[in-house]
Coordinates of C-alpha atoms and ligand atoms in Angstrom, one line a residue:
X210 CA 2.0 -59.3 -25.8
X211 CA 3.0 -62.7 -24.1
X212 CA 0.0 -63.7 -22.4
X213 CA 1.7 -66.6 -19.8
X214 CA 1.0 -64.9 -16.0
X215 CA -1.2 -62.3 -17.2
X216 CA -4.5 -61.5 -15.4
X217 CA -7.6 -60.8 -17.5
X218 CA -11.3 -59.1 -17.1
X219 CA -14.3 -60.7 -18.9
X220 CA -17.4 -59.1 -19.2
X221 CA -20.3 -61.5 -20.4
X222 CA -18.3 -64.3 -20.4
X223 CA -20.6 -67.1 -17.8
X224 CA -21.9 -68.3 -21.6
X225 CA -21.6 -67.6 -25.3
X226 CA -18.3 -66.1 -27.1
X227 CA -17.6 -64.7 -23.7
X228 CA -16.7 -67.7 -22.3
X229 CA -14.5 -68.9 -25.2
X230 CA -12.7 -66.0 -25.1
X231 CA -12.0 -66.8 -20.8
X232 CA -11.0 -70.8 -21.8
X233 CA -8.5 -69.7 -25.0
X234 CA -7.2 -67.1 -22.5
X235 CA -6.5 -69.6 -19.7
X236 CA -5.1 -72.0 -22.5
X237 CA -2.7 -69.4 -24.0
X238 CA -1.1 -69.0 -20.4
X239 CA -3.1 -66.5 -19.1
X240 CA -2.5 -67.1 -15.4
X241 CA -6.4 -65.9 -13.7
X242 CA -9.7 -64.6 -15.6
X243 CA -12.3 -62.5 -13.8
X244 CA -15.4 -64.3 -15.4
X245 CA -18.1 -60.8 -15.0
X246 CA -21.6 -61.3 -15.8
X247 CA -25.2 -61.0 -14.4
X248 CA -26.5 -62.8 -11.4
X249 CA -28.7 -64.7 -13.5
X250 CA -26.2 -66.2 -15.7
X251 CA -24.6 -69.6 -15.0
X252 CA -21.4 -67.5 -14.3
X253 CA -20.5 -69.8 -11.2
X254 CA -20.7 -73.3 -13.2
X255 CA -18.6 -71.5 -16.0
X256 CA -16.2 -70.7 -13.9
X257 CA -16.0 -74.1 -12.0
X258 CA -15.6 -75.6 -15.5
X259 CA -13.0 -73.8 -16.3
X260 CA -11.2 -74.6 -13.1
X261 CA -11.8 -78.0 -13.7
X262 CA -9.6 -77.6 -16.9
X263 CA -7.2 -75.6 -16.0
X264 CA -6.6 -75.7 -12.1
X265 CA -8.3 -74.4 -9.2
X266 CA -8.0 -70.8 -8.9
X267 CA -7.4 -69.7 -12.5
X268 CA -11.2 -68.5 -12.8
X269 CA -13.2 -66.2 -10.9
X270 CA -17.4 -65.7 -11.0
X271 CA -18.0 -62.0 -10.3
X272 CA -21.7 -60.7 -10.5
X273 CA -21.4 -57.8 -12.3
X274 CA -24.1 -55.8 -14.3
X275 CA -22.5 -53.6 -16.5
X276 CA -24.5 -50.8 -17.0
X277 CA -24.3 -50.3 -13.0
X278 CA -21.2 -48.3 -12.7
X279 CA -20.4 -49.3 -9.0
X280 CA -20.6 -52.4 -9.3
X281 CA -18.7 -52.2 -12.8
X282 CA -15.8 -50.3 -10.8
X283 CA -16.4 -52.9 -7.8
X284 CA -15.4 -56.2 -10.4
X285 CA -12.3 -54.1 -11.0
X286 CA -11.7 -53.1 -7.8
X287 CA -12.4 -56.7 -6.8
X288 CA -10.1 -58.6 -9.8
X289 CA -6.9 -56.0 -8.6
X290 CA -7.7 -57.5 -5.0
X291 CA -7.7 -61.5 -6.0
X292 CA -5.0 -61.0 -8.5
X293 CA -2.9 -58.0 -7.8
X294 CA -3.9 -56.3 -11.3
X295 CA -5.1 -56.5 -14.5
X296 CA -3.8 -56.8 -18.2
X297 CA -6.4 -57.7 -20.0
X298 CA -9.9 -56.3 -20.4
X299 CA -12.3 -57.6 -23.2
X300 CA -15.5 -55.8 -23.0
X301 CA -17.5 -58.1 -24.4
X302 CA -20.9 -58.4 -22.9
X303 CA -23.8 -57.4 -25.6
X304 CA -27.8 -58.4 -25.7
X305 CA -29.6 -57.7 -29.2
X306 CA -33.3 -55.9 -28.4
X307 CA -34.4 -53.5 -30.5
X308 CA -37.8 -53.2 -28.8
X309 CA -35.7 -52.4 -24.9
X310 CA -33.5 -50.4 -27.3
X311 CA -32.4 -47.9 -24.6
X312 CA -31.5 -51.1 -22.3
X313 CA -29.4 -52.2 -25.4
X314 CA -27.2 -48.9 -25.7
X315 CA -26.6 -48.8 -22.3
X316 CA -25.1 -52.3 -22.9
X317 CA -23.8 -52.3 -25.9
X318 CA -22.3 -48.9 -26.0
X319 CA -22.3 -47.2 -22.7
X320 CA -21.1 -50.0 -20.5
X321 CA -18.2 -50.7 -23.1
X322 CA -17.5 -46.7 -23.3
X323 CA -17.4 -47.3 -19.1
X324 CA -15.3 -50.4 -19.1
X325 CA -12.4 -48.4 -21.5
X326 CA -12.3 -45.8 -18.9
X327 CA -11.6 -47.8 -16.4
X328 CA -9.5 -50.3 -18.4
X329 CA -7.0 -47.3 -18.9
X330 CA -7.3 -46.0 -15.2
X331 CA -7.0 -49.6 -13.4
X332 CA -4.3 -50.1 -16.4
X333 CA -3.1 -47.3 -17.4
X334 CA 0.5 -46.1 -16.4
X335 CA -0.4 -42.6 -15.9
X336 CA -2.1 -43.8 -13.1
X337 CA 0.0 -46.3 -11.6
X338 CA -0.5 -49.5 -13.7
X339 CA 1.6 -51.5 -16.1
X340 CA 0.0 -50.7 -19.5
X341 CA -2.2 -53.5 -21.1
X342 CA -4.8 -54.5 -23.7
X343 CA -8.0 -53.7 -24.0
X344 CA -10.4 -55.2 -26.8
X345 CA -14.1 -54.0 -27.4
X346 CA -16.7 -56.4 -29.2
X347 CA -18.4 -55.0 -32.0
X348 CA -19.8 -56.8 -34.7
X349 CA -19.7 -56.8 -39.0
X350 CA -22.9 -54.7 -37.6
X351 CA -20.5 -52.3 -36.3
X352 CA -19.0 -51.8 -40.2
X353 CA -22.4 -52.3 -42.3
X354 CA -25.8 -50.8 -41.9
X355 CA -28.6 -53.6 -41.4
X356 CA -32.4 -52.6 -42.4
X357 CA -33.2 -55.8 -39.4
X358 CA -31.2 -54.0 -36.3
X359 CA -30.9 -50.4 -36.9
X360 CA -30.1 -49.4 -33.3
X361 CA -27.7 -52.6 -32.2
X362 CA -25.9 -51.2 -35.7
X363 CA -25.9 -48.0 -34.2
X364 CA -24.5 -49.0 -31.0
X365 CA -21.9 -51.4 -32.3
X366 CA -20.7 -48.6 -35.2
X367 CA -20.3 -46.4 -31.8
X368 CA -18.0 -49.2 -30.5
X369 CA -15.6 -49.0 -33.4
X370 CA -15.5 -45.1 -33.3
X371 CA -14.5 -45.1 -29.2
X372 CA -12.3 -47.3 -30.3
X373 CA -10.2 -45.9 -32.8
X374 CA -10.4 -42.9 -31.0
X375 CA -9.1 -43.9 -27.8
X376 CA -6.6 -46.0 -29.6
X377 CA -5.2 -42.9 -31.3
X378 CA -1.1 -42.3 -30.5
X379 CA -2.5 -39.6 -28.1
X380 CA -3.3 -42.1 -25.3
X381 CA -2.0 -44.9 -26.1
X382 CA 2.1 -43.2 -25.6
X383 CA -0.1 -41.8 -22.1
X384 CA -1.4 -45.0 -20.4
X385 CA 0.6 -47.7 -22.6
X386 CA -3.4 -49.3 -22.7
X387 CA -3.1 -51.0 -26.7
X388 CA -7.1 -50.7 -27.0
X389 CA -8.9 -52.6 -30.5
X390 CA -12.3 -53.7 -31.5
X391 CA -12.8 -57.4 -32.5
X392 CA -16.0 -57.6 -35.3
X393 CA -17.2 -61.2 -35.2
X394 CA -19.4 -61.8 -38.4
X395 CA -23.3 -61.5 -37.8
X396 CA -24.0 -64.7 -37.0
X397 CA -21.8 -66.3 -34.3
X398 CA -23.5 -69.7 -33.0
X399 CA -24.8 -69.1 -29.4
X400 CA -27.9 -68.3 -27.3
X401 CA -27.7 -64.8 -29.0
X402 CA -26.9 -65.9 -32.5
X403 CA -29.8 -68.1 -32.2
X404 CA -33.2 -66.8 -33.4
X405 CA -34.5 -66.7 -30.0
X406 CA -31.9 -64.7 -28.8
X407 CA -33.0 -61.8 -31.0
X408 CA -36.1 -59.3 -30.0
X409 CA -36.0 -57.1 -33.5
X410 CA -38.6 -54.8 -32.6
X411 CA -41.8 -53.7 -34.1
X412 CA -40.5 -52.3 -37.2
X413 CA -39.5 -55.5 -39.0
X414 CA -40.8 -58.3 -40.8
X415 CA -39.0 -61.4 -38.3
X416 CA -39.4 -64.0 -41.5
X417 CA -37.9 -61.8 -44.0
X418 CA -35.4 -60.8 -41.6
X419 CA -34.2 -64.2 -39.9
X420 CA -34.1 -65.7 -43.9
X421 CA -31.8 -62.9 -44.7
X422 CA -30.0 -63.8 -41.4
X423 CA -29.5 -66.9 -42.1
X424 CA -27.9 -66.7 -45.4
X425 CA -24.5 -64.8 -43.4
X426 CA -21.7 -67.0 -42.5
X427 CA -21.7 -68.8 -39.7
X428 CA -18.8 -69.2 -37.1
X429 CA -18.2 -71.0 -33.9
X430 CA -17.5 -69.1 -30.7
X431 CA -14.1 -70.9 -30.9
X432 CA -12.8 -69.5 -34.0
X433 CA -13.9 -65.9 -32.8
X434 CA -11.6 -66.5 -29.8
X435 CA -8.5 -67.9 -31.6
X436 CA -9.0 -64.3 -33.0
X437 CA -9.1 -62.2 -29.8
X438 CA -5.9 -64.0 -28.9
X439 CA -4.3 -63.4 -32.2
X440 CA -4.7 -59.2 -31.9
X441 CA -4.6 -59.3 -28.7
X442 CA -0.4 -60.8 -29.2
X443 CA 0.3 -58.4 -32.4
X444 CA -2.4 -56.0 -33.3
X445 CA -1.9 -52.3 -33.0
X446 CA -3.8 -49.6 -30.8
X447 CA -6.4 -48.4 -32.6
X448 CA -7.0 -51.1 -34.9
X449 CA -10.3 -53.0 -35.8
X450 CA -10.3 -56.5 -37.0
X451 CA -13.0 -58.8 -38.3
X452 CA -13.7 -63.0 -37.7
X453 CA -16.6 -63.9 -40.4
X454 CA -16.9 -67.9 -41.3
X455 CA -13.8 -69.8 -41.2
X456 CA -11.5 -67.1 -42.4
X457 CA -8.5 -66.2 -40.5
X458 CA -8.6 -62.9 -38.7
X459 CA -8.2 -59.4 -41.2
X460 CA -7.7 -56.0 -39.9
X461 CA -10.1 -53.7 -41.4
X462 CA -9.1 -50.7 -42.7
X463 CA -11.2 -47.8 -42.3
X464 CA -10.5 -44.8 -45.0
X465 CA -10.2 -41.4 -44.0
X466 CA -13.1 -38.9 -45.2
X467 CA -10.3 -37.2 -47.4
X468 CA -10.0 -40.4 -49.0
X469 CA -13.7 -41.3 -48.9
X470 CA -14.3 -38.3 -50.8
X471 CA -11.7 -38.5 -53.2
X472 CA -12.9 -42.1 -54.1
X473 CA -16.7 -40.7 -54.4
X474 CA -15.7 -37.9 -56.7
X475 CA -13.8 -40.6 -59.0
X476 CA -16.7 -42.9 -58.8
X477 CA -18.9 -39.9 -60.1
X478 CA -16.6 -39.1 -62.7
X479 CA -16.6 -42.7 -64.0
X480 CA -20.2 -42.8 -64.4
X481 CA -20.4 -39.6 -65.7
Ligands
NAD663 N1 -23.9 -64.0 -31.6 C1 -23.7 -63.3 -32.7 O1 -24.2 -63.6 -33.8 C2 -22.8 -62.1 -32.6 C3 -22.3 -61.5 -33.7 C4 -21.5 -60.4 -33.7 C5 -21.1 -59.9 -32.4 N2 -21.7 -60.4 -31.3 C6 -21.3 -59.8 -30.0 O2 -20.5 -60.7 -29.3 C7 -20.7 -60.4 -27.9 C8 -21.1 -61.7 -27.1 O3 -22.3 -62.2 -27.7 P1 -22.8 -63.7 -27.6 O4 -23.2 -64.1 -29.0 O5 -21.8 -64.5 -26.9 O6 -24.1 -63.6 -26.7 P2 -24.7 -64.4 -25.5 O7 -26.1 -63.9 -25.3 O8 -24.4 -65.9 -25.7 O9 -23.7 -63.9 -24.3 C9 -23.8 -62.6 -23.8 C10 -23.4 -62.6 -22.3 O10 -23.5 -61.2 -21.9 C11 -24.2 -61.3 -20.6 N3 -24.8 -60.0 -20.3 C12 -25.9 -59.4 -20.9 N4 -26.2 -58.3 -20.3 C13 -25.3 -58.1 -19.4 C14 -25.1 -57.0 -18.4 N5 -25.9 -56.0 -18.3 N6 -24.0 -57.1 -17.6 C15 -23.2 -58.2 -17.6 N7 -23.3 -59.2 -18.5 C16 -24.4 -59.1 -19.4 C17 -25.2 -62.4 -20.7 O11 -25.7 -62.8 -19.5 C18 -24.4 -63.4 -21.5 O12 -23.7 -64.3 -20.6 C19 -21.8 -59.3 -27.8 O13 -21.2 -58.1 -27.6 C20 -22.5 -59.4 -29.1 O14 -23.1 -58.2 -29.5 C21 -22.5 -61.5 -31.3

């Protein structure tokens, strides 16, 4: 996809990776960005930053809590009406709480499983739209199990699996809606990345656990959104793609069970 003139749809995006993902839109020609976040974020001097940089009008503020489904539609609704559609939706918004863990799914998971649907129907071209992207943040929590955040694992691996799944040749020939997930590494450096930006719930040591956290590779918000742009230009429905450290962008490929199997039986052989 060229991205110059195209209109995109940012959840979470008033701070953190979120907004690095709306200013490397806006810088690789993106025309507008629909910044969606929570009334209590600083979505409105985001957005007037990014205006600053770019031009006035480029980027909206739209309050927008995610796991509300009318007012998830309503930022839609709303972005169609400002720009006259949408290409582009990154679903990106995501809080790490193990101990509000049903707050966290219906974040994590739920809102992202809500903001496909209506990424293919506002999108879609079985119902009217022009086709477009759609990329859904995981994590390298959505890949590998982590004894420190079982659930935010759980919902992030849940992530990966709508993806592929609605990514599948199947819809993707329907609604011409390209849909990936995008696994930055475990610890990308902002607010959440930061140790007070985790609550990791009663069943955890927090010492043992941040130590072990902080022994991951670390990258900037900015190299995680060099990324999204990268797969949102060439990658292919249904694809999931890591950004860990400073290393480029890498598709990962996900085996089959056939081929999970196969691999188990050989291993069992070998050490047999
Ligand atoms: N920081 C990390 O180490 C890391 C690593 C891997 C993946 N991720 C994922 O990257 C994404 C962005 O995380 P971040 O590190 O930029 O975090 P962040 O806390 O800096 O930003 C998250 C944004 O989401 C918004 N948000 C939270 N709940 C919302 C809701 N209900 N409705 C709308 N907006 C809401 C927040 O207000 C905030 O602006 C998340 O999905 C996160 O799980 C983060």
């Amino acid at each position: 996809m060229n991205l110059k003139d195209k209109v995109a749809l940012v959840t979470g995006s008033a701070r953190g990776t979120g907004f690095a993902h709306a200013m490397e839109l806006l810088r690789n020609g993106v025309k507008h960005v629909a910044m969606l976040d929570l009334a209590t974020s600083p979505g409105t001097e985001s957005a007037n930053k990014l205006n600053m940089e770019f031009g006035q009008g480029r980027a909206i503020f739209v309050i927008c809590d995610v796991t509300k489904a009318d007012e998830f539609e309503a930022a839609f609704a709303k972005t169609v009406k400002e720009f006259g559609g949408i290409d582009i939706v990154i679903n990106n918004a995501g809080i790490l709480n193990e101990s509000n863990w049903k707050l966290m799914i219906n974040v994590d998971l739920n809102a992202v499983v809500q903001g496909t649907m209506l990424g293919m129907k506002y999108m879609g071209k079985n119902s009217g739209g022009k086709g477009g992207v759609i990329v859904n943040i995981s994590s390298a929590a959505g890949i590998d199990p982590s004894a420190w955040y079982p659930v935010y694992v759980a919902a992030k691996h849940g992530v990966i699996g709508l993806t592929r799944s609605f990514g599948l040749p199947y819809h993707h020939e329907k609604t011409g809606v390209r849909i990936m997930a995008l696994c930055p590494g475990v610890v990308t450096d902002t607010a959440m990345g930061e140790d007070g930006g985790h609550d990791l719930g009663p069943f955890v040591d927090y010492e043992l656990a941040l130590k072990d956290i902080r022994t991951q590779s670390i990258q900037k918000p900015e190299v995680v959104a060099k990324a999204l742009v990268e797969i949102i230009q060439q990658g292919r429905s249904g694809s999931v793609w890591i950004s860990e450290g400073e290393e480029s962008v890498t598709e990962v490929f996900i085996p089959d069970r056939f081929t999970l199997i196969a691999s188990s039986r050989k291993q069992h052989y070998s050490d047999i």
